[in-house]
Amino acid sequence: MPKPNSVATCLIVLLFCVATSAVSAQTTAGYTWWKPADSTFPFIDGQAWSAEMPDTFQRLPPRAKGLVRKPVWDLSRQTAGLSIRFVSNAPEIVVRYKVTGTVALPHMPATGVSGVDLYGIDSDGTWHQATGKYSFRDTVQYTFAQLRPNDAYHQLGREYCLYLPLYNGVRQLEIGVPAGSRFMVLPQRAEKPIVVYGTSIAQGACASRPGMAWPNILARKLDRTVINLGFSGNGRLENEVVSLVNEIDAKVFVLDCLPNLIETVVSRAELQKRIVESVRAIRARHPNTPILLTDHDGYTEGYLMPHRQPLSEQANQDLDQAYRQLTAENVPGLYRLTIAEIGMDLDCMVDGTHPNDLGMMRYADAYEKKLRDILKEPVGTIRTQMPTRQNREPGSYNWEERHNAMLALNQTEPTRVVFIGNSITHNWGGKPLNNRIVGADSWQTYLETLQVRNFGFGWDRIENVLWRVYHDELDGISPEQIVINIGTNNLHLNTDDEIVQGLRFLVQAIRLRQPNARITLLGIYPRREQEGRVAGLNKSIQAMARSEKVSYQDIGKRLLLNNGTLNEQLFSDGLHPNAAGYELLGKELGRVLRGK
């Protein structure tokens, strides 16, 4: 069967998305309502088998009903980890739906069991939470009112993520906005997901609201889809479930099942056997995908109730034995998250077993640190070293769509040279094709014959390129050269040292992923009224490039007059070159790429 979440499928989906920029469906009492059946593409983020269950809010495909035990199947119809992404500029958003089970649990509030949670991400990539007024009747309704409709950059709204309930099924869901407001549902994300197979703790017990379940916190921290296959009381590393998990093309597999195994497995030998066989099965199908095994996090009442403590301790000893056995077998890409790294304490749990919101954050922090180590995606201490996506000019182009086009193109066409940049590169020419081209003739003359691919994104800053590098844009290709020209959009926000250190961080991330490519760092091009600062900054960039042992070239000097000021005849606006400016840059860059 085809692998879920394939890049090619998502690229086709995105083309549909562009065509459905407004809400279809019905207008009622001044509101326009969107329903799942209105979408023509897979839109449920966190769902691995969407092709088998269009607009159905469940976690396992229908064919799993005859494969897994009934409790697992029933729990899979609860919507933990599922979310809907959309773009809107509405000042008010209403969500209404029905649930299939009990609204609340004795140890978990209705807002977590049956509620939804709305987060928005601004154009600079920062998450914000919206608080809704809610009612739990026959139809559950959330109203998010008095929302800031737009960001400073544009009037086209922002991206939202609506998390669905953690311990209930959902039906008859609708999202409404005032008539005339923009509303566009987004497709599933294209990058490979983190896949979590676990227990009630992974499913979300006992978070106060869906956004506080640790897999959802982790998804925001890594800005990557996390598929939640946590089954309350039933995370038992069963062959039938492992086989389904194994169908997913994951970035990382997380196995976090110990709390349920100690209650259901008869012997410690059987527990170790299930761990070993699960890892072997995944490794056989996914020879290079990292696998993370997680310790039991312990019981906070263990001191005063000493009969409990040995259970978790023995489980972790058994995991350690299995881990050692697999390591001795030279199973590659195997990692372990320990109880010490999770770091729970007596204030982190509701009932001694299930985390409260503080405990969920501890889990998410521990997983983020471990996964960033595994994926080699460190985060620095300054903004230019923090990977972030952006949405600053959606009226001109779709940033996420261009990113997905890069992923798809990498799968189908090799390239010798990768040219990373911002709008100046984006507007030049080459693939992926776009409607912003200004320097097509010079690109065709000087760069096309060298198989240069245009990795320029309008309005990008250093931290946005870092996000793109972390999110697979350099995967699947083996370029001979990588050219970097980024930083001009950081000038009004960051000091020269922050820009230089951000570029150093970026160079290191690129070298780690493409160790055989020759990296050339271009000086920042001159811009009107900042010629002096750019010249001084470029000297610092050159020194940094020397220390990092990468090449440095300042081709932008050709755009200056003899007195060091901008040659306005080569620019359209004091920043972006016109066709004549691109002609000069093309000659210089072609010379650099040919090693002349």
mmCIF file of C-alpha atoms in Angstrom, residues 37-237:
data_model
loop_
_atom_site.group_PDB
_atom_site.id
_atom_site.type_symbol
_atom_site.label_atom_id
_atom_site.label_comp_id
_atom_site.label_asym_id
_atom_site.label_seq_id
_atom_site.Cartn_x
_atom_site.Cartn_y
_atom_site.Cartn_z
ATOM 1 C CA ALA A 37 -17.482 16.998 3.919
ATOM 2 C CA ASP A 38 -16.788 20.343 2.219
ATOM 3 C CA SER A 39 -13.083 19.518 1.826
ATOM 4 C CA THR A 40 -11.711 17.749 -1.225
ATOM 5 C CA PHE A 41 -8.359 16.808 0.324
ATOM 6 C CA PRO A 42 -7.039 15.182 3.540
ATOM 7 C CA PHE A 43 -7.115 17.889 6.222
ATOM 8 C CA ILE A 44 -7.010 16.060 9.574
ATOM 9 C CA ASP A 45 -3.513 16.639 10.901
ATOM 10 C CA GLY A 46 -2.181 13.831 13.098
ATOM 11 C CA GLN A 47 -4.070 11.176 11.133
ATOM 12 C CA ALA A 48 -1.932 8.588 9.349
ATOM 13 C CA TRP A 49 -4.448 6.782 7.147
ATOM 14 C CA SER A 50 -6.537 9.649 5.782
ATOM 15 C CA ALA A 51 -6.899 8.089 2.339
ATOM 16 C CA GLU A 52 -8.870 5.253 3.934
ATOM 17 C CA MET A 53 -11.233 7.451 5.966
ATOM 18 C CA PRO A 54 -11.959 10.834 4.354
ATOM 19 C CA ASP A 55 -13.433 13.401 6.785
ATOM 20 C CA THR A 56 -13.662 10.738 9.546
ATOM 21 C CA PHE A 57 -12.265 11.691 12.950
ATOM 22 C CA GLN A 58 -10.562 8.510 14.142
ATOM 23 C CA ARG A 59 -6.983 7.329 14.592
ATOM 24 C CA LEU A 60 -6.855 3.837 13.052
ATOM 25 C CA PRO A 61 -8.151 2.857 9.601
ATOM 26 C CA PRO A 62 -11.494 0.996 9.310
ATOM 27 C CA ARG A 63 -9.742 -2.278 8.446
ATOM 28 C CA ALA A 64 -8.137 -2.225 11.914
ATOM 29 C CA LYS A 65 -11.503 -3.056 13.467
ATOM 30 C CA GLY A 66 -11.025 -6.710 12.620
ATOM 31 C CA LEU A 67 -7.345 -6.762 13.537
ATOM 32 C CA VAL A 68 -6.980 -5.171 16.975
ATOM 33 C CA ARG A 69 -8.742 -5.925 20.233
ATOM 34 C CA LYS A 70 -12.094 -4.176 20.747
ATOM 35 C CA PRO A 71 -10.794 -1.833 23.508
ATOM 36 C CA VAL A 72 -8.029 -0.614 21.188
ATOM 37 C CA TRP A 73 -10.487 -0.104 18.348
ATOM 38 C CA ASP A 74 -12.921 1.786 20.567
ATOM 39 C CA LEU A 75 -10.146 4.051 21.876
ATOM 40 C CA SER A 76 -8.909 4.693 18.346
ATOM 41 C CA ARG A 77 -12.223 6.391 17.613
ATOM 42 C CA GLN A 78 -11.387 9.019 20.230
ATOM 43 C CA THR A 79 -9.716 12.017 18.640
ATOM 44 C CA ALA A 80 -6.579 12.484 20.776
ATOM 45 C CA GLY A 81 -3.858 14.181 18.755
ATOM 46 C CA LEU A 82 -6.086 15.037 15.805
ATOM 47 C CA SER A 83 -6.324 18.668 14.752
ATOM 48 C CA ILE A 84 -7.592 20.908 11.980
ATOM 49 C CA ARG A 85 -5.468 23.723 10.587
ATOM 50 C CA PHE A 86 -7.096 26.672 8.880
ATOM 51 C CA VAL A 87 -6.471 30.292 7.950
ATOM 52 C CA SER A 88 -8.943 32.989 8.931
ATOM 53 C CA ASN A 89 -9.190 36.720 9.533
ATOM 54 C CA ALA A 90 -12.477 36.367 11.416
ATOM 55 C CA PRO A 91 -12.959 38.341 14.631
ATOM 56 C CA GLU A 92 -14.999 35.429 15.993
ATOM 57 C CA ILE A 93 -14.800 31.674 15.450
ATOM 58 C CA VAL A 94 -17.484 29.244 16.605
ATOM 59 C CA VAL A 95 -16.942 25.483 16.830
ATOM 60 C CA ARG A 96 -19.848 23.126 17.462
ATOM 61 C CA TYR A 97 -20.024 19.338 17.471
ATOM 62 C CA LYS A 98 -21.409 16.296 19.252
ATOM 63 C CA VAL A 99 -19.399 13.791 21.268
ATOM 64 C CA THR A 100 -19.889 10.044 21.369
ATOM 65 C CA GLY A 101 -19.209 9.351 25.050
ATOM 66 C CA THR A 102 -19.156 10.683 28.595
ATOM 67 C CA VAL A 103 -18.375 14.391 28.758
ATOM 68 C CA ALA A 104 -16.001 14.216 31.768
ATOM 69 C CA LEU A 105 -14.063 11.664 33.821
ATOM 70 C CA PRO A 106 -13.644 11.533 37.632
ATOM 71 C CA HIS A 107 -9.996 12.593 37.381
ATOM 72 C CA MET A 108 -10.153 14.694 34.190
ATOM 73 C CA PRO A 109 -12.307 17.744 33.358
ATOM 74 C CA ALA A 110 -14.760 18.064 30.488
ATOM 75 C CA THR A 111 -12.490 20.605 28.806
ATOM 76 C CA GLY A 112 -9.837 17.907 28.371
ATOM 77 C CA VAL A 113 -12.087 14.903 27.784
ATOM 78 C CA SER A 114 -14.542 16.528 25.380
ATOM 79 C CA GLY A 115 -13.342 20.075 24.677
ATOM 80 C CA VAL A 116 -11.447 21.651 21.822
ATOM 81 C CA ASP A 117 -8.487 24.016 22.005
ATOM 82 C CA LEU A 118 -7.594 26.825 19.586
ATOM 83 C CA TYR A 119 -4.078 28.119 18.938
ATOM 84 C CA GLY A 120 -2.985 30.693 16.379
ATOM 85 C CA ILE A 121 0.454 31.219 14.900
ATOM 86 C CA ASP A 122 1.383 34.726 13.839
ATOM 87 C CA SER A 123 3.238 35.707 10.677
ATOM 88 C CA ASP A 124 6.597 35.569 12.475
ATOM 89 C CA GLY A 125 5.997 31.991 13.654
ATOM 90 C CA THR A 126 5.011 32.516 17.317
ATOM 91 C CA TRP A 127 2.173 30.467 18.824
ATOM 92 C CA HIS A 128 -0.676 32.086 20.811
ATOM 93 C CA GLN A 129 -3.629 30.466 22.588
ATOM 94 C CA ALA A 130 -7.226 31.675 22.309
ATOM 95 C CA THR A 131 -9.617 31.209 25.230
ATOM 96 C CA GLY A 132 -13.152 30.274 24.263
ATOM 97 C CA LYS A 133 -16.478 30.400 26.041
ATOM 98 C CA TYR A 134 -17.957 26.914 26.034
ATOM 99 C CA SER A 135 -21.048 24.919 26.875
ATOM 100 C CA PHE A 136 -21.372 21.144 27.183
ATOM 101 C CA ARG A 137 -24.921 20.252 26.221
ATOM 102 C CA ASP A 138 -26.290 17.885 23.603
ATOM 103 C CA THR A 139 -24.158 19.905 21.194
ATOM 104 C CA VAL A 140 -20.837 21.140 22.530
ATOM 105 C CA GLN A 141 -20.119 24.711 21.474
ATOM 106 C CA TYR A 142 -17.004 26.871 21.790
ATOM 107 C CA THR A 143 -17.063 30.555 20.889
ATOM 108 C CA PHE A 144 -13.754 32.369 20.421
ATOM 109 C CA ALA A 145 -14.710 36.039 20.342
ATOM 110 C CA GLN A 146 -12.935 39.402 20.008
ATOM 111 C CA LEU A 147 -10.021 37.848 18.146
ATOM 112 C CA ARG A 148 -7.322 40.039 16.612
ATOM 113 C CA PRO A 149 -8.286 39.474 12.976
ATOM 114 C CA ASN A 150 -4.944 40.133 11.259
ATOM 115 C CA ASP A 151 -1.223 40.467 11.812
ATOM 116 C CA ALA A 152 0.821 43.586 11.117
ATOM 117 C CA TYR A 153 2.051 42.382 7.722
ATOM 118 C CA HIS A 154 -1.228 41.772 5.874
ATOM 119 C CA GLN A 155 -5.021 41.532 6.080
ATOM 120 C CA LEU A 156 -5.318 37.859 5.127
ATOM 121 C CA GLY A 157 -5.614 36.445 8.644
ATOM 122 C CA ARG A 158 -3.441 33.877 10.353
ATOM 123 C CA GLU A 159 -3.086 30.137 10.645
ATOM 124 C CA TYR A 160 -4.979 28.409 13.450
ATOM 125 C CA CYS A 161 -4.744 24.914 14.868
ATOM 126 C CA LEU A 162 -7.895 23.451 16.420
ATOM 127 C CA TYR A 163 -7.084 20.479 18.664
ATOM 128 C CA LEU A 164 -9.891 17.937 19.028
ATOM 129 C CA PRO A 165 -10.975 16.181 22.258
ATOM 130 C CA LEU A 166 -8.600 13.789 23.998
ATOM 131 C CA TYR A 167 -11.035 11.199 25.355
ATOM 132 C CA ASN A 168 -14.109 11.380 23.150
ATOM 133 C CA GLY A 169 -15.216 10.790 19.614
ATOM 134 C CA VAL A 170 -16.507 13.680 17.511
ATOM 135 C CA ARG A 171 -19.340 13.871 14.993
ATOM 136 C CA GLN A 172 -21.299 16.595 13.205
ATOM 137 C CA LEU A 173 -18.463 19.073 13.635
ATOM 138 C CA GLU A 174 -18.855 22.553 12.128
ATOM 139 C CA ILE A 175 -16.691 25.679 12.230
ATOM 140 C CA GLY A 176 -18.407 29.021 11.725
ATOM 141 C CA VAL A 177 -17.154 32.535 11.036
ATOM 142 C CA PRO A 178 -19.054 35.785 10.418
ATOM 143 C CA ALA A 179 -20.214 35.989 6.807
ATOM 144 C CA GLY A 180 -17.627 37.700 4.649
ATOM 145 C CA SER A 181 -14.669 36.588 6.765
ATOM 146 C CA ARG A 182 -11.895 34.612 5.157
ATOM 147 C CA PHE A 183 -11.720 30.932 6.077
ATOM 148 C CA MET A 184 -9.523 28.335 4.382
ATOM 149 C CA VAL A 185 -8.888 24.838 5.689
ATOM 150 C CA LEU A 186 -5.301 23.673 5.196
ATOM 151 C CA PRO A 187 -4.182 20.209 4.116
ATOM 152 C CA GLN A 188 -2.161 17.806 6.199
ATOM 153 C CA ARG A 189 1.463 18.773 6.593
ATOM 154 C CA ALA A 190 3.919 17.165 4.185
ATOM 155 C CA GLU A 191 6.890 16.409 6.452
ATOM 156 C CA LYS A 192 7.308 13.006 8.033
ATOM 157 C CA PRO A 193 5.612 12.849 11.455
ATOM 158 C CA ILE A 194 6.756 11.780 14.891
ATOM 159 C CA VAL A 195 4.754 8.607 15.668
ATOM 160 C CA VAL A 196 3.949 7.840 19.314
ATOM 161 C CA TYR A 197 2.605 4.438 20.394
ATOM 162 C CA GLY A 198 1.757 4.593 24.078
ATOM 163 C CA THR A 199 -0.689 4.549 26.965
ATOM 164 C CA SER A 200 -3.216 6.892 28.568
ATOM 165 C CA ILE A 201 -0.369 9.309 29.339
ATOM 166 C CA ALA A 202 0.286 9.718 25.615
ATOM 167 C CA GLN A 203 -3.425 9.836 24.829
ATOM 168 C CA GLY A 204 -3.683 12.858 27.122
ATOM 169 C CA ALA A 205 -4.748 11.863 30.636
ATOM 170 C CA CYS A 206 -5.053 14.094 32.591
ATOM 171 C CA ALA A 207 -4.498 17.345 30.665
ATOM 172 C CA SER A 208 -6.936 20.157 31.427
ATOM 173 C CA ARG A 209 -7.443 20.856 27.710
ATOM 174 C CA PRO A 210 -6.296 19.207 24.460
ATOM 175 C CA GLY A 211 -3.473 21.652 23.748
ATOM 176 C CA MET A 212 -1.803 20.615 27.014
ATOM 177 C CA ALA A 213 -1.419 16.902 26.176
ATOM 178 C CA TRP A 214 2.314 16.351 25.821
ATOM 179 C CA PRO A 215 2.187 15.110 22.192
ATOM 180 C CA ASN A 216 0.370 18.325 21.230
ATOM 181 C CA ILE A 217 2.834 20.490 23.170
ATOM 182 C CA LEU A 218 5.660 18.604 21.467
ATOM 183 C CA ALA A 219 4.088 19.190 18.046
ATOM 184 C CA ARG A 220 4.164 22.948 18.680
ATOM 185 C CA LYS A 221 7.700 22.872 20.067
ATOM 186 C CA LEU A 222 9.096 20.950 17.089
ATOM 187 C CA ASP A 223 6.567 22.485 14.677
ATOM 188 C CA ARG A 224 6.026 19.019 13.281
ATOM 189 C CA THR A 225 3.063 16.641 13.142
ATOM 190 C CA VAL A 226 2.889 14.142 15.998
ATOM 191 C CA ILE A 227 0.656 11.115 15.418
ATOM 192 C CA ASN A 228 -0.869 10.092 18.743
ATOM 193 C CA LEU A 229 -1.450 6.353 19.020
ATOM 194 C CA GLY A 230 -1.815 6.391 22.784
ATOM 195 C CA PHE A 231 -4.516 3.966 23.920
ATOM 196 C CA SER A 232 -5.637 4.316 27.510
ATOM 197 C CA GLY A 233 -4.854 1.114 29.428
ATOM 198 C CA ASN A 234 -4.048 -0.637 26.155
ATOM 199 C CA GLY A 235 -0.583 0.414 25.039
ATOM 200 C CA ARG A 236 0.750 -3.123 25.162
ATOM 201 C CA LEU A 237 3.135 -3.481 22.200
#
